[in-house]
C-alpha cells in the first residue's frame, strides 16, 4: 500500500530499504521487536510520544543499564530528579555489551541444535521444482534474492510469489504436465441434459403401461357395479352378562383394604 511513497522517501534521504520475505518475521526479529516497543509506547502515552521515548531511554534494562547509557555512555536527564554531578560521570558499558553478545551466541547455538535452521538447508537454484508449504502448491524458482535466503517462485496455479527458504521444500520428483502434448478431450455425441425435453404430467400418464391402465379401469368399474355392504358390528352383550367391577375373579392378588374409623362416622351422618 505504501511501497511507492516509502521508496520515494528512501531516495530523498539516501538510505537503502531492505525488505524481508512475506510471512516470515523471524528473519527480521530486531526490527519486529523495535516496532512492538514503539507500538506499546504510543498506546500507553498517545498524547506526548517524546515523553514516552524519554521514559523508555532512561529505564534500566535487565543488565542494569538504560538504553541511553548504552548508546551515549552517560546518564540522560529526565523528569525524575537527579544530582547534576551524576550526569557528568562516564558510564563504561563495554563489558555489558560484550556479555550480551556472548549470551546471544549461546542462544543461537542452542536454537540451532533443536530446531530446523534455514541457514543449514541445502541451496536451491533457478529452475528447481519446489513444494510451497503455506500455499500447498508446486512451483519452480525463477529468481534468487537479492535478499538472503529469499526466492521468487512461479506456482502451477499461475501466480508468482516471494517466499523464504523456510517455506520451500525441494521436489525433484515433480514433473510439469505439458498441456500442449495432451490428446484432445473426448466429447459425447449424444443429447445433453438441456436438450432432453421435460415431460409434462399428461405425457407421463399416457406413457404408463397398459396393464396398469387396465387394472385401474377394472377397479373403477367394480367399484360402481358392486353394492356397498354395511359392515356388521359385534352386538353388545346384555347387561346381566357384563361383570361388575370388583365382583369377577382376577388373576392378580388384591390387597385387603380396611377403611379408617372416622370414615364410618362420616357415612352415618
Short mmCIF file of C-alpha atoms in Angstrom, two decimals:
data_model
loop_
_atom_site.label_atom_id
_atom_site.label_comp_id
_atom_site.label_asym_id
_atom_site.label_seq_id
_atom_site.Cartn_x
_atom_site.Cartn_y
_atom_site.Cartn_z
CA UNK A 1 0.00 0.00 0.00
CA UNK A 2 2.78 2.47 0.94
CA UNK A 3 5.51 0.90 -1.19
CA UNK A 4 5.73 3.76 -3.70
CA UNK A 5 5.77 6.67 -1.18
CA UNK A 6 8.29 4.87 1.03
CA UNK A 7 10.63 4.27 -1.91
CA UNK A 8 10.48 7.98 -2.69
CA UNK A 9 11.14 8.75 0.99
CA UNK A 10 14.19 6.43 0.98
CA UNK A 11 15.50 8.04 -2.19
CA UNK A 12 15.24 11.56 -0.73
CA UNK A 13 17.02 10.62 2.50
CA UNK A 14 19.55 8.46 0.62
CA UNK A 15 19.21 5.20 2.59
CA UNK A 16 18.72 1.61 1.47
CA UNK A 17 15.43 -0.10 2.28
CA UNK A 18 15.86 -3.89 2.61
CA UNK A 19 12.64 -5.90 2.94
CA UNK A 20 12.16 -9.42 4.30
CA UNK A 21 10.17 -12.27 2.80
CA UNK A 22 6.43 -12.27 3.49
CA UNK A 23 5.04 -14.34 6.38
CA UNK A 24 8.48 -14.92 7.92
CA UNK A 25 9.02 -12.29 10.59
CA UNK A 26 11.75 -14.40 12.23
CA UNK A 27 14.23 -13.19 9.61
CA UNK A 28 13.65 -9.61 10.78
CA UNK A 29 13.49 -10.14 14.54
CA UNK A 30 15.32 -6.98 15.68
CA UNK A 31 13.06 -4.68 13.67
CA UNK A 32 9.93 -6.58 14.75
CA UNK A 33 10.93 -6.12 18.41
CA UNK A 34 11.55 -2.39 17.88
CA UNK A 35 8.15 -1.99 16.22
CA UNK A 36 6.49 -3.81 19.13
CA UNK A 37 8.15 -1.47 21.67
CA UNK A 38 7.14 1.62 19.65
CA UNK A 39 3.52 0.47 19.43
CA UNK A 40 3.36 -0.13 23.19
CA UNK A 41 4.78 3.35 23.87
CA UNK A 42 2.23 5.01 21.58
CA UNK A 43 -0.59 3.00 23.14
CA UNK A 44 0.40 3.96 26.70
CA UNK A 45 1.07 7.66 26.01
CA UNK A 46 -0.63 8.78 22.79
CA UNK A 47 -0.56 12.48 23.77
CA UNK A 48 3.22 13.00 24.03
CA UNK A 49 5.38 10.46 22.19
CA UNK A 50 8.62 12.32 23.03
CA UNK A 51 7.98 11.94 26.75
CA UNK A 52 7.29 8.21 26.28
CA UNK A 53 10.58 7.79 24.37
CA UNK A 54 12.47 9.65 27.11
CA UNK A 55 10.98 7.37 29.78
CA UNK A 56 11.99 4.31 27.77
CA UNK A 57 15.56 5.55 27.23
CA UNK A 58 16.05 6.24 30.94
CA UNK A 59 14.56 2.96 32.24
CA UNK A 60 17.19 0.37 33.32
CA UNK A 61 17.25 -2.95 31.48
CA UNK A 62 17.98 -6.41 32.90
CA UNK A 63 21.72 -5.76 32.71
CA UNK A 64 21.39 -2.67 34.95
CA UNK A 65 21.99 -0.03 32.25
CA UNK A 66 19.49 2.14 30.43
CA UNK A 67 19.27 2.29 26.61
CA UNK A 68 20.59 5.87 26.78
CA UNK A 69 23.63 4.82 28.79
CA UNK A 70 24.42 2.00 26.36
CA UNK A 71 24.19 4.41 23.44
CA UNK A 72 25.89 7.56 24.82
CA UNK A 73 27.95 6.18 27.76
CA UNK A 74 26.39 8.73 30.11
CA UNK A 75 23.17 9.28 32.02
CA UNK A 76 20.30 11.25 30.48
CA UNK A 77 18.33 13.96 32.21
CA UNK A 78 14.68 13.03 32.62
CA UNK A 79 11.64 14.23 34.55
CA UNK A 80 12.91 12.40 37.65
CA UNK A 81 15.15 14.47 39.96
CA UNK A 82 18.88 13.67 39.78
CA UNK A 83 22.04 15.36 41.07
CA UNK A 84 23.98 17.35 38.44
CA UNK A 85 27.27 15.63 39.25
CA UNK A 86 25.70 12.25 38.40
CA UNK A 87 25.08 13.41 34.85
CA UNK A 88 28.79 14.11 34.28
CA UNK A 89 30.03 10.66 35.33
CA UNK A 90 31.00 8.49 32.34
CA UNK A 91 29.48 5.03 32.11
CA UNK A 92 31.58 2.08 30.89
CA UNK A 93 29.19 -0.26 29.11
CA UNK A 94 31.76 -2.17 27.05
CA UNK A 95 31.76 -5.16 29.41
CA UNK A 96 27.97 -5.32 29.36
CA UNK A 97 27.85 -5.20 25.57
CA UNK A 98 30.42 -8.00 25.31
CA UNK A 99 28.49 -10.12 27.80
CA UNK A 100 25.26 -9.55 25.83
CA UNK A 101 26.97 -10.74 22.65
CA UNK A 102 28.12 -13.95 24.35
CA UNK A 103 24.60 -14.63 25.61
CA UNK A 104 23.20 -14.18 22.08
CA UNK A 105 25.78 -16.58 20.65
CA UNK A 106 24.78 -19.24 23.21
CA UNK A 107 21.11 -18.76 22.40
CA UNK A 108 21.90 -19.06 18.69
CA UNK A 109 23.76 -22.35 19.16
CA UNK A 110 21.08 -23.89 21.39
CA UNK A 111 18.32 -22.93 18.97
CA UNK A 112 20.18 -24.43 16.00
CA UNK A 113 20.61 -27.74 17.81
CA UNK A 114 16.89 -28.17 18.48
CA UNK A 115 15.18 -26.51 15.52
CA UNK A 116 15.20 -26.56 11.74
CA UNK A 117 17.53 -23.73 10.72
CA UNK A 118 17.20 -22.05 7.33
CA UNK A 119 20.94 -21.38 7.06
CA UNK A 120 21.69 -25.13 7.24
CA UNK A 121 19.24 -26.14 4.49
CA UNK A 122 20.59 -27.14 1.05
CA UNK A 123 20.82 -24.36 -1.50
CA UNK A 124 18.32 -24.04 -4.33
CA UNK A 125 18.99 -22.98 -7.90
CA UNK A 126 16.90 -21.31 -10.58
CA UNK A 127 14.65 -23.87 -12.26
CA UNK A 128 14.42 -26.23 -9.28
CA UNK A 129 10.99 -27.68 -8.54
CA UNK A 130 9.79 -26.97 -5.00
CA UNK A 131 6.75 -27.52 -2.83
CA UNK A 132 5.49 -24.29 -1.20
CA UNK A 133 4.24 -25.31 2.24
CA UNK A 134 2.00 -22.35 3.07
CA UNK A 135 0.39 -22.28 -0.41
CA UNK A 136 0.25 -26.09 -0.68
CA UNK A 137 1.23 -25.99 -4.34
CA UNK A 138 4.16 -26.94 -6.56
CA UNK A 139 6.25 -24.40 -8.45
CA UNK A 140 9.64 -23.54 -9.91
CA UNK A 141 12.19 -20.97 -8.79
CA UNK A 142 12.57 -18.14 -11.29
CA UNK A 143 14.66 -15.68 -9.22
CA UNK A 144 17.00 -15.73 -6.22
CA UNK A 145 17.42 -12.76 -3.91
CA UNK A 146 18.71 -10.12 -3.81
CA UNK A 147 17.84 -10.53 -0.11
CA UNK A 148 19.49 -13.53 1.60
CA UNK A 149 17.52 -16.80 1.51
CA UNK A 150 14.70 -15.16 -0.46
CA UNK A 151 13.29 -16.76 -3.63
CA UNK A 152 10.66 -15.90 -6.22
CA UNK A 153 8.54 -18.92 -7.18
CA UNK A 154 6.07 -19.35 -10.05
CA UNK A 155 3.41 -21.81 -8.92
CA UNK A 156 1.33 -24.15 -11.05
CA UNK A 157 -1.73 -22.01 -10.44
CA UNK A 158 -0.08 -19.22 -12.42
CA UNK A 159 0.81 -16.87 -9.56
CA UNK A 160 4.29 -15.57 -8.73
CA UNK A 161 5.20 -15.35 -5.04
CA UNK A 162 8.19 -14.39 -2.95
CA UNK A 163 8.99 -16.79 -0.13
CA UNK A 164 11.77 -17.51 2.34
CA UNK A 165 13.75 -20.73 2.12
CA UNK A 166 11.81 -21.93 5.17
CA UNK A 167 8.64 -22.42 3.09
CA UNK A 168 10.33 -24.22 0.15
CA UNK A 169 10.82 -27.98 0.09
CA UNK A 170 12.81 -29.46 -2.83
CA UNK A 171 10.62 -31.63 -5.08
CA UNK A 172 12.87 -33.32 -7.69
CA UNK A 173 10.16 -35.93 -8.32
CA UNK A 174 7.73 -33.30 -9.60
CA UNK A 175 7.28 -33.03 -13.37
CA UNK A 176 5.11 -30.44 -15.00
CA UNK A 177 2.49 -31.71 -17.43
CA UNK A 178 2.74 -30.07 -20.84
CA UNK A 179 -0.86 -29.43 -21.78
CA UNK A 180 0.09 -28.86 -25.42
CA UNK A 181 1.02 -32.55 -25.89
CA UNK A 182 -2.12 -33.91 -24.26
CA UNK A 183 -4.70 -35.68 -26.51
CA UNK A 184 -7.88 -33.76 -27.25
CA UNK A 185 -10.68 -34.31 -24.75
CA UNK A 186 -13.32 -36.92 -25.59
CA UNK A 187 -16.67 -35.35 -26.40
CA UNK A 188 -20.01 -37.14 -26.01
CA UNK A 189 -22.13 -37.03 -29.18
CA UNK A 190 -25.42 -37.92 -27.50
CA UNK A 191 -28.06 -35.50 -26.31
CA UNK A 192 -27.22 -33.32 -23.41
CA UNK A 193 -29.34 -32.76 -20.36
CA UNK A 194 -30.51 -29.42 -21.66
CA UNK A 195 -31.74 -30.91 -24.98
CA UNK A 196 -33.87 -33.63 -23.35
CA UNK A 197 -37.46 -32.31 -23.11
CA UNK A 198 -39.09 -32.28 -19.73
CA UNK A 199 -42.24 -34.48 -19.93
CA UNK A 200 -45.45 -32.99 -18.62
CA UNK A 201 -47.92 -34.68 -16.32
CA UNK A 202 -50.29 -35.68 -19.14
CA UNK A 203 -47.49 -37.23 -21.19
CA UNK A 204 -46.37 -39.20 -18.16
CA UNK A 205 -49.85 -40.61 -17.67
CA UNK A 206 -50.05 -41.58 -21.35
CA UNK A 207 -46.73 -43.41 -21.15
CA UNK A 208 -47.89 -45.72 -18.36
CA UNK A 209 -48.09 -49.44 -19.09
CA UNK A 210 -51.37 -50.89 -20.50
CA UNK A 211 -51.55 -53.42 -17.65
CA UNK A 212 -51.70 -50.65 -15.05
CA UNK A 213 -54.31 -48.82 -17.13
CA UNK A 214 -56.48 -51.95 -17.45
CA UNK A 215 -56.15 -52.67 -13.75
CA UNK A 216 -57.24 -49.15 -12.86
CA UNK A 217 -60.25 -49.40 -15.22
CA UNK A 218 -61.41 -52.73 -13.71
CA UNK A 219 -61.09 -51.33 -10.22
CA UNK A 220 -63.18 -48.30 -11.08
CA UNK A 221 -65.87 -50.41 -12.83
CA UNK A 222 -66.10 -52.86 -9.96
CA UNK A 223 -66.48 -50.04 -7.51
CA UNK A 224 -69.62 -48.86 -9.34
CA UNK A 225 -71.15 -52.32 -10.03
CA UNK A 226 -70.80 -53.94 -6.62
CA UNK A 227 -73.23 -52.63 -3.99
CA UNK A 228 -71.80 -51.46 -0.75
CA UNK A 229 -72.49 -53.92 2.05
CA UNK A 230 -72.62 -52.39 5.52
CA UNK A 231 -70.03 -53.75 7.88
CA UNK A 232 -71.65 -55.66 10.69
CA UNK A 233 -70.51 -54.64 14.15
CA UNK A 234 -70.45 -57.08 17.03
CA UNK A 235 -73.53 -56.80 19.19
CA UNK A 236 -73.09 -55.55 22.72
CA UNK A 237 -73.54 -58.21 25.37
CA UNK A 238 -76.55 -58.00 27.69
CA UNK A 239 -76.26 -56.07 30.87
CA UNK A 240 -76.54 -59.15 33.06
CA UNK A 241 -73.60 -60.89 31.37
CA UNK A 242 -71.25 -57.97 31.98
CA UNK A 243 -69.11 -58.49 35.02
CA UNK A 244 -69.33 -55.72 37.55
CA UNK A 245 -66.09 -54.22 38.71
CA UNK A 246 -64.76 -55.90 41.80
CA UNK A 247 -67.03 -59.00 41.55
CA UNK A 248 -65.18 -61.01 38.90
CA UNK A 249 -62.23 -63.19 39.56
CA UNK A 250 -58.85 -61.75 38.76
CA UNK A 251 -55.54 -63.45 38.35
CA UNK A 252 -53.80 -60.62 40.17
CA UNK A 253 -53.83 -60.63 44.01
CA UNK A 254 -55.88 -57.95 45.72
CA UNK A 255 -54.72 -56.38 48.97
CA UNK A 256 -57.23 -56.33 51.82
CA UNK A 257 -58.34 -52.80 52.46
CA UNK A 258 -59.63 -51.51 55.79
CA UNK A 259 -61.39 -48.21 55.97
CA UNK A 260 -60.46 -45.83 58.80
CA UNK A 261 -62.79 -45.41 61.78
CA UNK A 262 -63.62 -41.81 61.02
CA UNK A 263 -64.90 -42.83 57.58
CA UNK A 264 -67.80 -44.81 59.10
CA UNK A 265 -68.77 -41.93 61.39
CA UNK A 266 -68.87 -39.67 58.36
CA UNK A 267 -71.22 -42.07 56.46
CA UNK A 268 -73.64 -42.28 59.43
CA UNK A 269 -74.13 -38.56 59.29
#
